[in-house]
Amino acid sequence: MKVIFKPPSSVAFSVFGYDIKFYGIMLFLGMVFGIFTTYVISKKYYKNVNLDVLIDFLPFLIIFSIIGARIYYVLLSYSYYVRFPQEIFAVWHGGISIHGAILGGLITGIIYFKYIKKIPLLPYADVVSYGLAIGQAIGRWGNFFNQEAFGLPCNFPWKLYIEPVYRPAELAQYAYFHPAFLYESIWDIFVFMILFFVVRKWAKNRPGIIFFSYLPLYSIGRIFIENIRTDSVLNVQNVPIALIVSILTIFISIFALIFITFKNKKPAN
């Protein structure tokens, strides 16, 4: 059985002459389902999370995560945006980075919880991690409609058709590629399941365990997927920067997990 993914037009519909892109719709759906997931899990399983505080924080998180994701991507693709500065704000054309989103969200969380609310950040970082994994799984489909973030050429039973205009010049003779967006979407769902069904039970009364488990789990998948992608925005000695950041994230998270575990050797029942 063969499964061929073939993106339709990137435009879903038009309103008063303005095109509404599938990319934006998928990002919106990712945020909606991510927020819903975070809220439901917080309400049912995390009594140390104040729902009113969480709800007040989420709009700031969304705004500054998007800003962080775009700034990060633009900085890594500076050679392009120096030539086409008008594209810097054209988010609907694609070009946001999950690493930038996480960094932007983390900085926002530190400022909001440590300096404004003066309450611990980690319980909220934990619950947001669940929603982040779900949001990524849905949002990655925006890459499908934009015909971006695809992998190397392949002829597997499952494959992604890319129109000639979107193919890298050196791969223009190929029509079918690895659906890297799909691999990451599936991996994000897998990460959520590990966090919810496995790590959550072990992490009881250890704030930060979920967040610092999400980071390396996502990074492991990203390392494998990055090796087949064709659109790395910046390479350092031929190594994609996303690969370097993912490896550093794993090491930092391992140290954080060890510290949290030893700090809370005997969680309360």
XYZ file of C-alpha atoms in Angstrom:
269
model
C 0.000 0.000 0.000
C 1.378 3.362 -1.022
C 0.593 6.644 0.691
C 1.522 9.768 -1.234
C 1.097 13.105 0.503
C 0.354 15.879 -1.980
C -0.202 19.380 -0.541
C -3.151 21.361 -1.915
C -2.990 25.095 -2.436
C -1.473 26.925 0.530
C -4.547 29.207 0.559
C -7.534 27.849 2.445
C -9.954 30.641 1.507
C -10.135 34.392 1.038
C -11.939 37.005 3.111
C -12.484 40.457 1.599
C -9.605 39.885 -0.769
C -7.204 38.617 1.908
C -5.907 35.078 1.593
C -6.188 32.895 4.680
C -3.360 30.370 4.600
C -3.545 26.789 5.826
C -0.240 27.472 7.594
C -1.855 30.048 9.859
C -4.894 27.849 10.432
C -2.733 24.934 11.566
C -0.719 27.159 13.899
C -3.971 28.512 15.337
C -5.383 25.017 15.840
C -2.117 23.950 17.447
C -2.361 26.802 19.938
C -6.045 26.126 20.682
C -5.567 22.413 21.320
C -2.323 23.077 23.187
C -4.065 25.508 25.536
C -7.002 23.123 25.994
C -4.646 20.236 26.812
C -2.706 22.349 29.306
C -5.883 23.551 31.025
C -7.538 20.136 31.311
C -4.427 18.405 32.642
C -3.726 21.258 35.063
C -7.254 21.193 36.429
C -7.365 17.438 36.938
C -3.836 16.510 37.974
C -1.976 19.600 39.213
C -3.490 21.080 42.333
C -0.372 23.207 42.858
C -1.176 25.157 39.695
C -3.483 28.153 40.128
C -5.788 28.053 37.103
C -6.495 31.774 37.239
C -2.776 32.554 37.162
C -2.285 30.054 34.339
C -5.076 31.592 32.257
C -3.681 35.089 32.804
C -0.219 33.907 31.761
C -1.145 32.035 28.576
C -1.751 35.106 26.337
C 1.714 36.446 27.249
C 3.202 33.014 26.613
C 1.626 32.744 23.168
C 2.597 36.250 22.055
C 6.206 36.138 23.199
C 6.723 32.539 22.095
C 5.708 33.522 18.569
C 7.948 36.584 18.718
C 10.835 34.469 20.013
C 10.247 31.835 17.327
C 10.340 34.447 14.575
C 13.329 36.397 15.907
C 15.325 33.177 16.285
C 14.536 32.102 12.719
C 15.275 35.524 11.235
C 18.624 35.713 13.028
C 19.634 32.302 11.744
C 18.526 33.269 8.227
C 19.950 36.796 8.391
C 21.595 36.564 4.947
C 18.142 36.175 3.365
C 16.361 38.798 5.464
C 19.101 41.364 4.929
C 18.284 41.156 1.221
C 14.513 40.971 1.750
C 13.743 42.914 4.973
C 10.073 43.198 3.997
C 9.794 39.464 4.625
C 10.781 39.714 8.290
C 7.177 40.138 9.420
C 5.653 37.801 6.817
C 5.145 34.923 9.246
C 2.441 33.456 7.003
C 5.184 32.549 4.530
C 6.634 30.204 7.127
C 9.808 30.525 9.094
C 9.422 30.091 12.823
C 11.595 27.977 15.073
C 10.438 25.784 17.939
C 13.746 26.410 19.708
C 13.083 30.127 19.516
C 9.526 29.608 20.749
C 10.719 27.606 23.767
C 13.373 30.198 24.570
C 10.915 33.064 24.204
C 8.364 31.257 26.361
C 10.938 30.405 29.023
C 12.166 33.990 29.302
C 8.556 35.173 29.512
C 7.824 32.606 32.227
C 10.851 33.595 34.293
C 9.899 37.259 34.178
C 6.198 36.608 34.839
C 6.469 34.112 37.677
C 9.708 35.130 39.355
C 9.478 38.898 39.156
C 5.770 39.693 38.729
C 3.832 36.947 40.515
C 6.774 35.866 42.725
C 5.724 32.216 42.676
C 7.553 29.079 41.440
C 7.823 28.734 37.678
C 8.421 25.001 37.312
C 4.877 23.719 38.075
C 3.576 25.925 35.274
C 6.411 24.930 32.944
C 5.398 21.312 33.549
C 1.758 21.732 32.556
C 2.604 23.885 29.554
C 4.892 21.097 28.300
C 1.916 18.813 27.697
C 0.173 21.446 25.605
C 3.383 22.292 23.788
C 3.809 18.710 22.588
C 0.220 18.566 21.313
C 0.464 22.020 19.755
C 3.633 21.028 17.892
C 2.036 17.832 16.606
C -0.771 19.851 15.024
C 1.236 22.910 14.027
C 3.759 20.850 12.055
C 1.057 20.243 9.456
C 1.435 23.891 8.523
C 4.766 22.880 6.974
C 2.889 20.368 4.842
C 0.650 23.031 3.317
C 3.599 25.410 2.830
C 5.698 22.634 1.257
C 8.603 23.243 3.613
C 10.562 21.331 6.248
C 10.593 18.218 4.088
C 13.323 15.600 4.016
C 15.673 14.110 1.466
C 14.381 12.379 -1.680
C 12.872 8.956 -1.087
C 10.811 6.316 -2.803
C 9.230 4.730 0.247
C 5.630 3.473 0.234
C 4.925 6.746 2.044
C 6.340 9.899 0.501
C 5.662 13.574 -0.003
C 5.248 15.213 -3.385
C 6.876 18.643 -3.610
C 6.149 21.001 -6.488
C 9.233 21.973 -8.552
C 9.196 25.595 -7.368
C 9.715 24.485 -3.743
C 12.504 21.972 -4.389
C 16.128 22.862 -3.591
C 18.079 23.515 -6.790
C 20.386 20.571 -6.178
C 17.394 18.234 -5.800
C 15.225 19.665 -8.560
C 15.167 16.357 -10.469
C 13.409 14.587 -7.608
C 9.665 14.733 -7.043
C 9.177 12.747 -3.824
C 10.714 13.393 -0.421
C 10.566 12.218 3.176
C 7.547 13.793 4.925
C 9.700 15.105 7.762
C 6.799 17.190 9.059
C 4.812 13.978 9.563
C 7.680 12.238 11.355
C 7.944 15.104 13.817
C 4.180 15.316 14.276
C 4.035 11.619 15.171
C 7.059 11.977 17.431
C 5.418 14.891 19.280
C 2.363 12.743 19.998
C 4.669 10.015 21.246
C 6.419 12.545 23.513
C 3.066 13.604 24.958
C 2.129 9.998 25.682
C 5.434 9.354 27.460
C 5.048 12.504 29.547
C 1.441 11.814 30.478
C 1.394 8.042 30.982
C 4.933 7.436 32.249
C 6.827 10.488 33.472
C 3.834 12.118 35.184
C 3.488 9.265 37.673
C 7.200 9.257 38.480
C 7.343 13.052 38.683
C 4.816 13.385 41.498
C 5.696 16.359 43.726
C 8.878 17.002 41.756
C 8.216 20.253 39.853
C 10.306 20.565 36.743
C 10.565 16.857 35.919
C 7.958 17.053 33.143
C 9.498 20.143 31.555
C 13.049 18.819 31.678
C 11.817 15.476 30.326
C 9.945 17.113 27.468
C 13.069 18.975 26.312
C 15.347 15.948 25.772
C 12.524 13.757 24.470
C 11.673 16.284 21.784
C 15.366 16.882 21.090
C 16.070 13.181 20.505
C 13.439 13.058 17.790
C 14.640 16.336 16.323
C 18.204 15.015 16.068
C 17.114 12.078 13.916
C 14.718 14.140 11.807
C 17.202 16.980 11.299
C 19.574 14.555 9.611
C 17.159 14.045 6.734
C 15.832 17.585 6.366
C 16.923 19.695 3.407
C 16.229 23.166 4.803
C 18.504 23.729 7.804
C 18.677 27.510 8.137
C 22.235 27.674 9.460
C 25.087 25.196 9.545
C 28.202 25.349 11.705
C 31.002 23.338 10.096
C 28.316 21.559 8.057
C 26.372 20.681 11.224
C 22.826 22.144 11.425
C 22.467 24.603 14.290
C 19.211 22.851 15.273
C 21.229 19.664 15.798
C 23.750 21.471 18.004
C 21.014 23.152 20.053
C 19.203 19.825 20.468
C 22.333 18.093 21.791
C 23.056 20.948 24.215
C 19.435 20.853 25.355
C 19.704 17.143 26.151
C 22.807 17.622 28.299
C 21.366 20.620 30.164
C 18.107 18.755 30.778
C 19.900 15.673 32.119
C 21.761 17.787 34.660
C 18.499 19.501 35.633
C 16.711 16.162 36.052
C 19.517 14.820 38.251
C 19.450 17.967 40.386
C 15.650 17.906 40.816
C 15.645 14.187 41.603
C 18.325 14.446 44.295
C 16.743 17.576 45.705
C 13.434 15.730 46.127
C 14.516 12.199 46.978
C 11.406 11.436 48.973
C 8.343 12.963 47.377
C 5.351 13.333 49.652
C 2.511 10.883 49.201
